[in-house]
CSV table of C-alpha atoms and ligand atoms in Angstrom, one decimal:
chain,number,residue,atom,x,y,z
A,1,UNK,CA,-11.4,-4.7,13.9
A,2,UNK,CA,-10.1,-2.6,11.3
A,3,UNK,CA,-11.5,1.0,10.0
A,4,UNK,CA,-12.8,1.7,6.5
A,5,UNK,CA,-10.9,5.0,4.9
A,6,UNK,CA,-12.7,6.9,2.0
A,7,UNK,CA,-11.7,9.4,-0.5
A,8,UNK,CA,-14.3,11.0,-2.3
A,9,UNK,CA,-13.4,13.3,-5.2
A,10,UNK,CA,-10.2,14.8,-3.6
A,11,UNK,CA,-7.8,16.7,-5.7
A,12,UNK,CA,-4.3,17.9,-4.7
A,13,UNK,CA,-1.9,20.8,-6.0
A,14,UNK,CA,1.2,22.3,-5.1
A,15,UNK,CA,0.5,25.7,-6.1
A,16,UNK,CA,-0.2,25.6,-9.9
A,17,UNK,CA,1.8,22.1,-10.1
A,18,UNK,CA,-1.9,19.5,-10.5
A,19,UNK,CA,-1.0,15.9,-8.6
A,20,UNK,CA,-4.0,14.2,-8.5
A,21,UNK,CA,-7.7,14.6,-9.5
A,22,UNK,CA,-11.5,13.8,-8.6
A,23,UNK,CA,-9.7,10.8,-6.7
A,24,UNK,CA,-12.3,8.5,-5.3
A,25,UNK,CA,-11.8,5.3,-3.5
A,26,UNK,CA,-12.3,3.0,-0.5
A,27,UNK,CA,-9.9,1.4,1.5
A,28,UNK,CA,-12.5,-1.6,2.9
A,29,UNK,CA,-11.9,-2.3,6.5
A,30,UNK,CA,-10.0,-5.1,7.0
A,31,UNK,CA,-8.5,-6.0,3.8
A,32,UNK,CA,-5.0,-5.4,1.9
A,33,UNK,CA,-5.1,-2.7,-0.9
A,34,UNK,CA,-2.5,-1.6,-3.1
A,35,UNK,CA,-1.5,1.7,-4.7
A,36,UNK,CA,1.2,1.8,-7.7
A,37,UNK,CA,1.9,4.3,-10.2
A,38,UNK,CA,5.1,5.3,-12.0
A,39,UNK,CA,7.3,7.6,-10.1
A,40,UNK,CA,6.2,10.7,-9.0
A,41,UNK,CA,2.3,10.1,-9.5
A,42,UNK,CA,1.5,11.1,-6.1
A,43,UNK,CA,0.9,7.7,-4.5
A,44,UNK,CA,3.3,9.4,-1.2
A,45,UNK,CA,0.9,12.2,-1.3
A,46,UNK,CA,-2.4,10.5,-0.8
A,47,UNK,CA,-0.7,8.5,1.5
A,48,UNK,CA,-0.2,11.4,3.9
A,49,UNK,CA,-3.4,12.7,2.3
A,50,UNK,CA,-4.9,10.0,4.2
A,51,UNK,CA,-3.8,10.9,7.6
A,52,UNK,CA,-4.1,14.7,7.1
A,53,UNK,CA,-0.2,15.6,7.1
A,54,UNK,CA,-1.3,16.9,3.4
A,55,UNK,CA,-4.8,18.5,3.0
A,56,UNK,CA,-6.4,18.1,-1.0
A,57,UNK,CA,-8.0,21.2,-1.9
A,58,UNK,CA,-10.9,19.3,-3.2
A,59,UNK,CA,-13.0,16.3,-1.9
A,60,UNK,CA,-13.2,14.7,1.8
A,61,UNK,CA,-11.3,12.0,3.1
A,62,UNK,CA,-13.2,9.4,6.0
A,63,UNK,CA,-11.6,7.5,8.7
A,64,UNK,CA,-14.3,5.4,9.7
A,65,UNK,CA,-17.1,8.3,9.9
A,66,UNK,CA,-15.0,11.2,10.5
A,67,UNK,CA,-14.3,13.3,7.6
A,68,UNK,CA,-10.5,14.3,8.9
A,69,UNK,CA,-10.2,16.9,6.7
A,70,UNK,CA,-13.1,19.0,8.2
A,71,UNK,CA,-12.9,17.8,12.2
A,72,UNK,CA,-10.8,19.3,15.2
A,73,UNK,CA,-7.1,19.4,15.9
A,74,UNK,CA,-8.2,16.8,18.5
A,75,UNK,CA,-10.3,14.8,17.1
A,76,UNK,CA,-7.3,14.8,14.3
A,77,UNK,CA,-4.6,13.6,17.0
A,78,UNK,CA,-6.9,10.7,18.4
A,79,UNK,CA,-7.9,9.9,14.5
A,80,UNK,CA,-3.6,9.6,14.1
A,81,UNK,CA,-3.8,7.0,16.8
A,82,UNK,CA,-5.7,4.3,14.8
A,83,UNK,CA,-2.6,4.6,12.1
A,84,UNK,CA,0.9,3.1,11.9
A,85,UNK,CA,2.3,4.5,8.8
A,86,UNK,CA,6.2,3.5,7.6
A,87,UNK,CA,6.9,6.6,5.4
A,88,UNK,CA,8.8,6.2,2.2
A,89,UNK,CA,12.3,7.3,4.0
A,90,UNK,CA,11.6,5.2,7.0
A,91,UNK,CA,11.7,9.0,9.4
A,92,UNK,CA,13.5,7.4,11.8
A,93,UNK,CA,15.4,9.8,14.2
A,94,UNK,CA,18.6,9.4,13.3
A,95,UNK,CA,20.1,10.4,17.1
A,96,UNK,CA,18.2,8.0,18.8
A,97,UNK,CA,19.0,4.2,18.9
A,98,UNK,CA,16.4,1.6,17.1
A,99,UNK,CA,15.1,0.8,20.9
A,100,UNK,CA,14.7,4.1,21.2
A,101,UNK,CA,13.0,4.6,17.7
A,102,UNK,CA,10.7,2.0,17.8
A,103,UNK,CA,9.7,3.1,21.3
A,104,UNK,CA,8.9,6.7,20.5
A,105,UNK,CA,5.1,6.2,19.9
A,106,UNK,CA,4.6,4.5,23.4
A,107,UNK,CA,6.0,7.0,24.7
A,108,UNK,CA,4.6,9.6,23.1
A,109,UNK,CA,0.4,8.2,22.9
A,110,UNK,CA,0.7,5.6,25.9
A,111,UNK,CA,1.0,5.7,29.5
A,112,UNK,CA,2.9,2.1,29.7
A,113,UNK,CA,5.8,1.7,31.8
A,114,UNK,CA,9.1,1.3,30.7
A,115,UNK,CA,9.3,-2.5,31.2
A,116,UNK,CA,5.9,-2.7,29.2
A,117,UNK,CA,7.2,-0.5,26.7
A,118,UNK,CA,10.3,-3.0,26.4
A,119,UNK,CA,8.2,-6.0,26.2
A,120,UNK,CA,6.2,-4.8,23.3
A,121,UNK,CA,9.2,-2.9,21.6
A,122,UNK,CA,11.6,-6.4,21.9
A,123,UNK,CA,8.4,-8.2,20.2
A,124,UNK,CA,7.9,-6.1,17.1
A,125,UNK,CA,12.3,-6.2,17.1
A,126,UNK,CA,11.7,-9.8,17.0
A,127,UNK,CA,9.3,-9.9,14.7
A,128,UNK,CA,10.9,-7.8,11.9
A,129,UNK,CA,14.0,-9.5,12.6
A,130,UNK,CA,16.0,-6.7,14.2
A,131,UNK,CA,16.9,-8.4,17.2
A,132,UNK,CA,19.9,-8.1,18.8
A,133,UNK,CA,20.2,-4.5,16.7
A,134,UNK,CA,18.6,-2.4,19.3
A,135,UNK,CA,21.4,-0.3,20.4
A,136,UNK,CA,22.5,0.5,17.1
A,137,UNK,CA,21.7,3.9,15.5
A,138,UNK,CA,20.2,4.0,12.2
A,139,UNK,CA,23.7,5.5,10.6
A,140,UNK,CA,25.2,2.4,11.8
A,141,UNK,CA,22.5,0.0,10.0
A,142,UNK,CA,21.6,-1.6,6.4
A,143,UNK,CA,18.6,0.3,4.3
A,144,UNK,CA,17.0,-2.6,4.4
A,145,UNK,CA,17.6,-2.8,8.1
A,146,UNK,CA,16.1,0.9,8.1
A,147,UNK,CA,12.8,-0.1,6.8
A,148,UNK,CA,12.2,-3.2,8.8
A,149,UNK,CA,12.9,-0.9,11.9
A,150,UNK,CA,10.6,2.0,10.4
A,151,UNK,CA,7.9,-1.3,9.9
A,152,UNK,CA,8.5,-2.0,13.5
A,153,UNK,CA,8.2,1.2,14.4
A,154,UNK,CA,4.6,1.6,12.8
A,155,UNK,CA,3.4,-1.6,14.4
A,156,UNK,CA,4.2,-1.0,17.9
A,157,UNK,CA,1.0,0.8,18.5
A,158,UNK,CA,-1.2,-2.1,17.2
A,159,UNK,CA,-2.8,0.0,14.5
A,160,UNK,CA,-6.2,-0.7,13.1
A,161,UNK,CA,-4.9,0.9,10.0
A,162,UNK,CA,-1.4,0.5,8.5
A,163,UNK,CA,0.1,2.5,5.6
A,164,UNK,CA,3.3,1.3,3.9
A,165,UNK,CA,5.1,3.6,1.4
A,166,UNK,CA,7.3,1.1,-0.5
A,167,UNK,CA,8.3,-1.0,2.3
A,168,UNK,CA,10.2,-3.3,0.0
A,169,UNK,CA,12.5,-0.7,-1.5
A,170,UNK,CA,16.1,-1.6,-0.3
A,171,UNK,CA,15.1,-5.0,0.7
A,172,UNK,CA,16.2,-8.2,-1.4
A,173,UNK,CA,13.9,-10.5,-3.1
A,174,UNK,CA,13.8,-12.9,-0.1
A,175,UNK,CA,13.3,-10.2,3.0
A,176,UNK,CA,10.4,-8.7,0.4
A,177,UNK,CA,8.4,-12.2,0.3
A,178,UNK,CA,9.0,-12.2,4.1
A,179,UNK,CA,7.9,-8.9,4.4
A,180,UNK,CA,4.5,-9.6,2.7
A,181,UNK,CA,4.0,-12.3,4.3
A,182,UNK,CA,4.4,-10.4,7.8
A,183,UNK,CA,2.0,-8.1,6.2
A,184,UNK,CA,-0.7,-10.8,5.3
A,185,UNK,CA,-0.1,-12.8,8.8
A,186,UNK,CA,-0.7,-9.2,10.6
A,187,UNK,CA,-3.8,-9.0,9.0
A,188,UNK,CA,-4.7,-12.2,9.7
A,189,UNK,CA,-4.0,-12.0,13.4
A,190,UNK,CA,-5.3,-8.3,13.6
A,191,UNK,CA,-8.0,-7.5,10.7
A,192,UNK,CA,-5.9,-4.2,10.1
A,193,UNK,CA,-6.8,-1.8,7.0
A,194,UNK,CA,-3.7,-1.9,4.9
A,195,UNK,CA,-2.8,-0.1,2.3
A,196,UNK,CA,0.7,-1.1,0.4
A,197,UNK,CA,2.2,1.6,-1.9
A,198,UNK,CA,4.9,-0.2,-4.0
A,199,UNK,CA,6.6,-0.1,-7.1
A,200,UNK,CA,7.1,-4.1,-6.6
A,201,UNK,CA,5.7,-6.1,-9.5
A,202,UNK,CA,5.3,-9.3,-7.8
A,203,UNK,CA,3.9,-8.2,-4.5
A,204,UNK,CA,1.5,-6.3,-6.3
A,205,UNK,CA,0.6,-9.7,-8.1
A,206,UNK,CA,0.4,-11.6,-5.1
A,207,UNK,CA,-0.5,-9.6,-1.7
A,208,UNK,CA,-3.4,-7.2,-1.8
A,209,UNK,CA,-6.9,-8.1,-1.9
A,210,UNK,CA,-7.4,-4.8,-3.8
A,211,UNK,CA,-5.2,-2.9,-6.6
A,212,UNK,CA,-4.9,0.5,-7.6
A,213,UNK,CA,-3.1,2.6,-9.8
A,214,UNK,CA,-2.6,6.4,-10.4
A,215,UNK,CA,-1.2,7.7,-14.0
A,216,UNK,CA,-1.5,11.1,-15.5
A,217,UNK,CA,-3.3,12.6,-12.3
A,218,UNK,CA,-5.7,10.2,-12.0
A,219,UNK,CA,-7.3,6.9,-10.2
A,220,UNK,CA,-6.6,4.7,-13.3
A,221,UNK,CA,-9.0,2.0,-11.4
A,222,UNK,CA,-9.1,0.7,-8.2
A,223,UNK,CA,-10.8,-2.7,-7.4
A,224,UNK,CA,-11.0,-6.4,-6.6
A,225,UNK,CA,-7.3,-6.9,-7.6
A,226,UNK,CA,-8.6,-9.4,-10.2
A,227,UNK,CA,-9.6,-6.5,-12.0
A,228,UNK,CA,-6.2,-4.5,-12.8
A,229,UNK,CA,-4.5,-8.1,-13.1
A,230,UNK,CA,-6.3,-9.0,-15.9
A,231,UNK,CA,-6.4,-4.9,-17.6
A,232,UNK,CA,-5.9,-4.5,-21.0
A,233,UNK,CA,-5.2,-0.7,-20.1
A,234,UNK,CA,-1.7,0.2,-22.1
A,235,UNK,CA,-0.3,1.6,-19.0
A,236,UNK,CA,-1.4,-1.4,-16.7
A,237,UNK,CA,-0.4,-4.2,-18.5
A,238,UNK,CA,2.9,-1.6,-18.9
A,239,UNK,CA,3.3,-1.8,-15.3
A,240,UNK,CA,2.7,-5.2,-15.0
A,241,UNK,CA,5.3,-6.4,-17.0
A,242,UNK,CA,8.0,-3.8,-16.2
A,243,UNK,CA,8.1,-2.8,-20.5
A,244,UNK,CA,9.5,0.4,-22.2
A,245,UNK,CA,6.2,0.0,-24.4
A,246,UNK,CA,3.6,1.8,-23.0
A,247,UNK,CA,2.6,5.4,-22.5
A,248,UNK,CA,4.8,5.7,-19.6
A,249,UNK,CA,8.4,6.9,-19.9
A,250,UNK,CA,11.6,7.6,-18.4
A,251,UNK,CA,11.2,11.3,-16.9
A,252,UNK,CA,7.3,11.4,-18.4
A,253,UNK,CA,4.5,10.4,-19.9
A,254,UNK,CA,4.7,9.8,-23.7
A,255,UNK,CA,3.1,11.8,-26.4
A,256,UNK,CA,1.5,10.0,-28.7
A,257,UNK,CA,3.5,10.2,-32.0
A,258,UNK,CA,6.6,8.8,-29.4
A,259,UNK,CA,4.2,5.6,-28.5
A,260,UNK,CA,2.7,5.1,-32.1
A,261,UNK,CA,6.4,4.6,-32.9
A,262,UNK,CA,7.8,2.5,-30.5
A,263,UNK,CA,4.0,0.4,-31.0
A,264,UNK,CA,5.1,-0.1,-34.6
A,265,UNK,CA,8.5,-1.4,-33.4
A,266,UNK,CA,6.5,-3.7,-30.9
A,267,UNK,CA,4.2,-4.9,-33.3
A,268,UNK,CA,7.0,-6.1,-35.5
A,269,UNK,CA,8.6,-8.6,-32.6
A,270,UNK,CA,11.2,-6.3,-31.2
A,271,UNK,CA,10.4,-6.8,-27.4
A,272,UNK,CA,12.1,-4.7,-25.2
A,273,UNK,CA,13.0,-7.1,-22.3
A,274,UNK,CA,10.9,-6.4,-19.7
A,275,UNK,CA,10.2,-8.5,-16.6
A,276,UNK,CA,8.6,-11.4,-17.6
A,277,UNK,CA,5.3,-12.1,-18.9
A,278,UNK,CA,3.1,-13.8,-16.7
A,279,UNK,CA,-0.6,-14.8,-18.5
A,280,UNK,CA,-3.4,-14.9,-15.8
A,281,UNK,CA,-3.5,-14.5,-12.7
A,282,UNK,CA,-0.8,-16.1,-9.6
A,283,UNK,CA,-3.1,-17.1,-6.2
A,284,UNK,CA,-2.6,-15.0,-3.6
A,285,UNK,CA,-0.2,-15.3,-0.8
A,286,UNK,CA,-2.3,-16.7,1.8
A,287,UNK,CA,-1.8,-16.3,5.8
A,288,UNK,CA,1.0,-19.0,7.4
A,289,UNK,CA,-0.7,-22.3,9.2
A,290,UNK,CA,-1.2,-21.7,12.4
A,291,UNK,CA,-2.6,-18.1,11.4
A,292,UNK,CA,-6.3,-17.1,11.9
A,293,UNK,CA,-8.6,-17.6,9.5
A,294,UNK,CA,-8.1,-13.9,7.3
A,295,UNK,CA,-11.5,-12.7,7.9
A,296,UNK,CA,-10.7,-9.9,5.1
A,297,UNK,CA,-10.9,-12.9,2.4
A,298,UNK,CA,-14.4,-13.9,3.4
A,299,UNK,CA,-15.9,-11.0,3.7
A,300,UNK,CA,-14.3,-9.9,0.2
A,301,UNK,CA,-16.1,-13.1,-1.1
A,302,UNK,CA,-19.0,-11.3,-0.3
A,303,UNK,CA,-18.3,-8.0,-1.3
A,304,UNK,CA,-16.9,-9.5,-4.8
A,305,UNK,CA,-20.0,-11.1,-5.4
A,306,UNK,CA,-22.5,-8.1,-5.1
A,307,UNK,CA,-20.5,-5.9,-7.8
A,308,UNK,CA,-19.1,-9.2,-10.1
A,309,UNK,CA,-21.8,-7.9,-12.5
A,310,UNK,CA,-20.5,-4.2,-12.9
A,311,UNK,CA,-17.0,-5.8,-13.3
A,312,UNK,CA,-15.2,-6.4,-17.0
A,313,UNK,CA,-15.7,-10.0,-18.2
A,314,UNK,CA,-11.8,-11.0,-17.8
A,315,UNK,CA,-12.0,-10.0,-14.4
A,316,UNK,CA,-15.3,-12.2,-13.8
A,317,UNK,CA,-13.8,-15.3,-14.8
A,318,UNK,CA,-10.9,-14.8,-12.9
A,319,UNK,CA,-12.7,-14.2,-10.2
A,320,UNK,CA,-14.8,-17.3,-10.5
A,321,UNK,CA,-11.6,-18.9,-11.2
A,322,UNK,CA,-10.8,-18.5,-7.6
A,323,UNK,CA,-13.7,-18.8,-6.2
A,324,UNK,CA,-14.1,-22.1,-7.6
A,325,UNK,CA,-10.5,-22.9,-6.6
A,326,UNK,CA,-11.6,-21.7,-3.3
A,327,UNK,CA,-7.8,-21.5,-2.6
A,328,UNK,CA,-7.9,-18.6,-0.2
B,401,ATP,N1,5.5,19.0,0.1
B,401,ATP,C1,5.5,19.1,-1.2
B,401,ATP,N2,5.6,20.3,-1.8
B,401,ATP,C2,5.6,20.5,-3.1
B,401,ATP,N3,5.6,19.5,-4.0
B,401,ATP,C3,5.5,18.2,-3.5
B,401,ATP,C4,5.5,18.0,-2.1
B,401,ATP,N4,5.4,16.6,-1.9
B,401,ATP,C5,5.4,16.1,-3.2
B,401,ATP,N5,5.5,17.0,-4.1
B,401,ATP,C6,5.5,16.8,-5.6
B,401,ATP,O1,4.3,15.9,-5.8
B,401,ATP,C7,4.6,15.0,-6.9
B,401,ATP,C8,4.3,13.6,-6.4
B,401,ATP,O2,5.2,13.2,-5.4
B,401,ATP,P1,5.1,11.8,-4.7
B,401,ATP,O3,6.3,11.8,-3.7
B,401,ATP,O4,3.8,11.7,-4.1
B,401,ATP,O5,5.3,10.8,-5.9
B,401,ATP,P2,5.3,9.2,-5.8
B,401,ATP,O6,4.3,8.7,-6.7
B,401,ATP,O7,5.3,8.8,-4.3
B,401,ATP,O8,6.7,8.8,-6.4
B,401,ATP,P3,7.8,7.7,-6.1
B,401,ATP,O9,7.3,6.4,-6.6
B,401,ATP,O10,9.1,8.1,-6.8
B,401,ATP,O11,8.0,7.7,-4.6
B,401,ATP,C9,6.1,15.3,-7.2
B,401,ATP,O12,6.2,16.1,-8.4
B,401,ATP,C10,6.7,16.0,-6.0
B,401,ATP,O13,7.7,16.8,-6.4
B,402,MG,MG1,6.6,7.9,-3.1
């Protein structure tokens, strides 16, 4: 079952360089979340925020009921256990072989013998499609190939938590929807906590149970993903649909006279060519037959429910939308 993991008002700096702010939010056990945020928001540093390989200044961060930013080196190390994390660069070693790579944390955490260890490190091979690749070293493979080994590599411990830094970066448009749907399938088959950071319009449309978004050092929102899909926040719907228009730029932010310009130019039907527009909201990729039931979906139902009346009126009626559809 997975593990619930809280922020609560953390704020991070690298010496007088702000990242974040006063960011709050819970990752509910069990279900999918999402983080995006232009480049260099700080979604990789909340990720390792949120296993204590960066420490906030301000604000506590819970695993389950530990507050990991307050408890022992030990009680740290067993808290790491509960995690599979696939950093942003992948990490792997780049002496050692994939077998070898993906191996490393059975090694390391487990007492398993080495003909366990190759049972379990051939199935997560398998299942990220790497097999046959194990002797390789990861000089000698694909970026793409990289990250489904890194992916691998974070699942071999079965993790009640899993953290993804862009795990679709380098990948093409077809290994991406296979990818979330071996992220939705694990959570159907394990109840794992996820959290997805991506820059990946369409995953972020269709995956997570739960969206957020960080933008000029703060939480933007974080919700029922019904919520930021239906936004009318500039720098959402900016997001969303991939546009120049919109507060965020090229190297950073926007001042204001810059985006009451290009708004003008908007406003008189020069689009820029973004992705496309999508109205509404797409279902959400659901577990493959033959799956468990997601228990994450249910008890969002629930969840969803209790706060609907706190929630902004677009986001209500999509959210009745699906519940009525009942389609997940
Ligand atoms: N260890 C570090 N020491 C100092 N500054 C850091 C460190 N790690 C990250 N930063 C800075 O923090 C800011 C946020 O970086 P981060 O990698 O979290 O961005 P990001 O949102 O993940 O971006 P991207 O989408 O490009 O991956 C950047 O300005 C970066 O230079
Ligand atoms: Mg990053």
């Amino acid at each position: 079952m997975g593990v619930a993991v809280r922020a609560e008002g953390c704020t991070k700096s690298f010496g007088a360089q702000r990242i974040w702010q006063d960011v709050s939010l819970t990752l509910p056990y069990g279900e999918v979340s999402a983080l995006l945020g232009p480049s260099g928001t700080g979604k990789s540093v909340f990720l390792k925020s949120l296993i204590g390989l960066l420490r906030p200044e301000r604000g506590a961060i819970f695993v389950g009921d530990t507050d990991i930013m307050r408890c022992t080196t030990k009680e740290l190390y067993e808290i790491r256990k509960l995690f599979g994390v696939l950093f942003q660069d992948g990490a792997l070693f780049g002496s050692m072989t994939l077998f070898d790579n993906v191996a490393f944390p059975l090694r390391e955490h487990t007492k398993k013998s080495e003909s366990q260890i190759k049972n379990i490190v051939m199935e997560k091979l398998e299942l990220t499609g790497l097999l046959g690749d194990e002797n390789k070293l990861p000089g000698e493979i694909s970026g793409g190939m990289r990250k489904r080994a890194g992916l691998a590599r974070a699942l071999v411990l079965d993790p009640q938590i899993i953290l993804v830094d862009e795990p679709d970066s380098g990948l093409d448009p077809v290994r991406t929807s296979y990818l979330s749907q071996l992220l939705i399938d694990i959570n159907a088959q394990i109840d794992a906590t996820i959290l997805i950071v991506t820059h990946n319009i369409n995953l972020a449309r269709t995956v997570p149970d739960n969206i957020g978004m960080l933008f000029r050092r703060q939480l933007v929102m974080f919700g029922p993903r019904e919520v930021l899909l239906t936004s009318d926040e500039p720098v959402v719907k900016q997001f969303l649909n991939g546009r120049m228009q919109g507060p965020i730029g090229m190297s950073e932010e926007k001042d204001e006279a810059q985006m009451a310009r290009e708004q003008a130019i908007f406003d008189a039907g020069h689009h820029d060519g973004g992705a496309q527009e999508v109205e509404g909201i797409i279902p959400q990729m659901q577990a493959q037959p033959g799956m468990p039931v997601r228990q994450a979906v249910l008890r969002r139902k629930e969840r969803v429910r209790e706060i609907m009346h706190t929630l902004p009126h677009a986001a209500q009626a999509a959210i009745r939308e699906s519940l009525d559809r009942n389609d997940n």
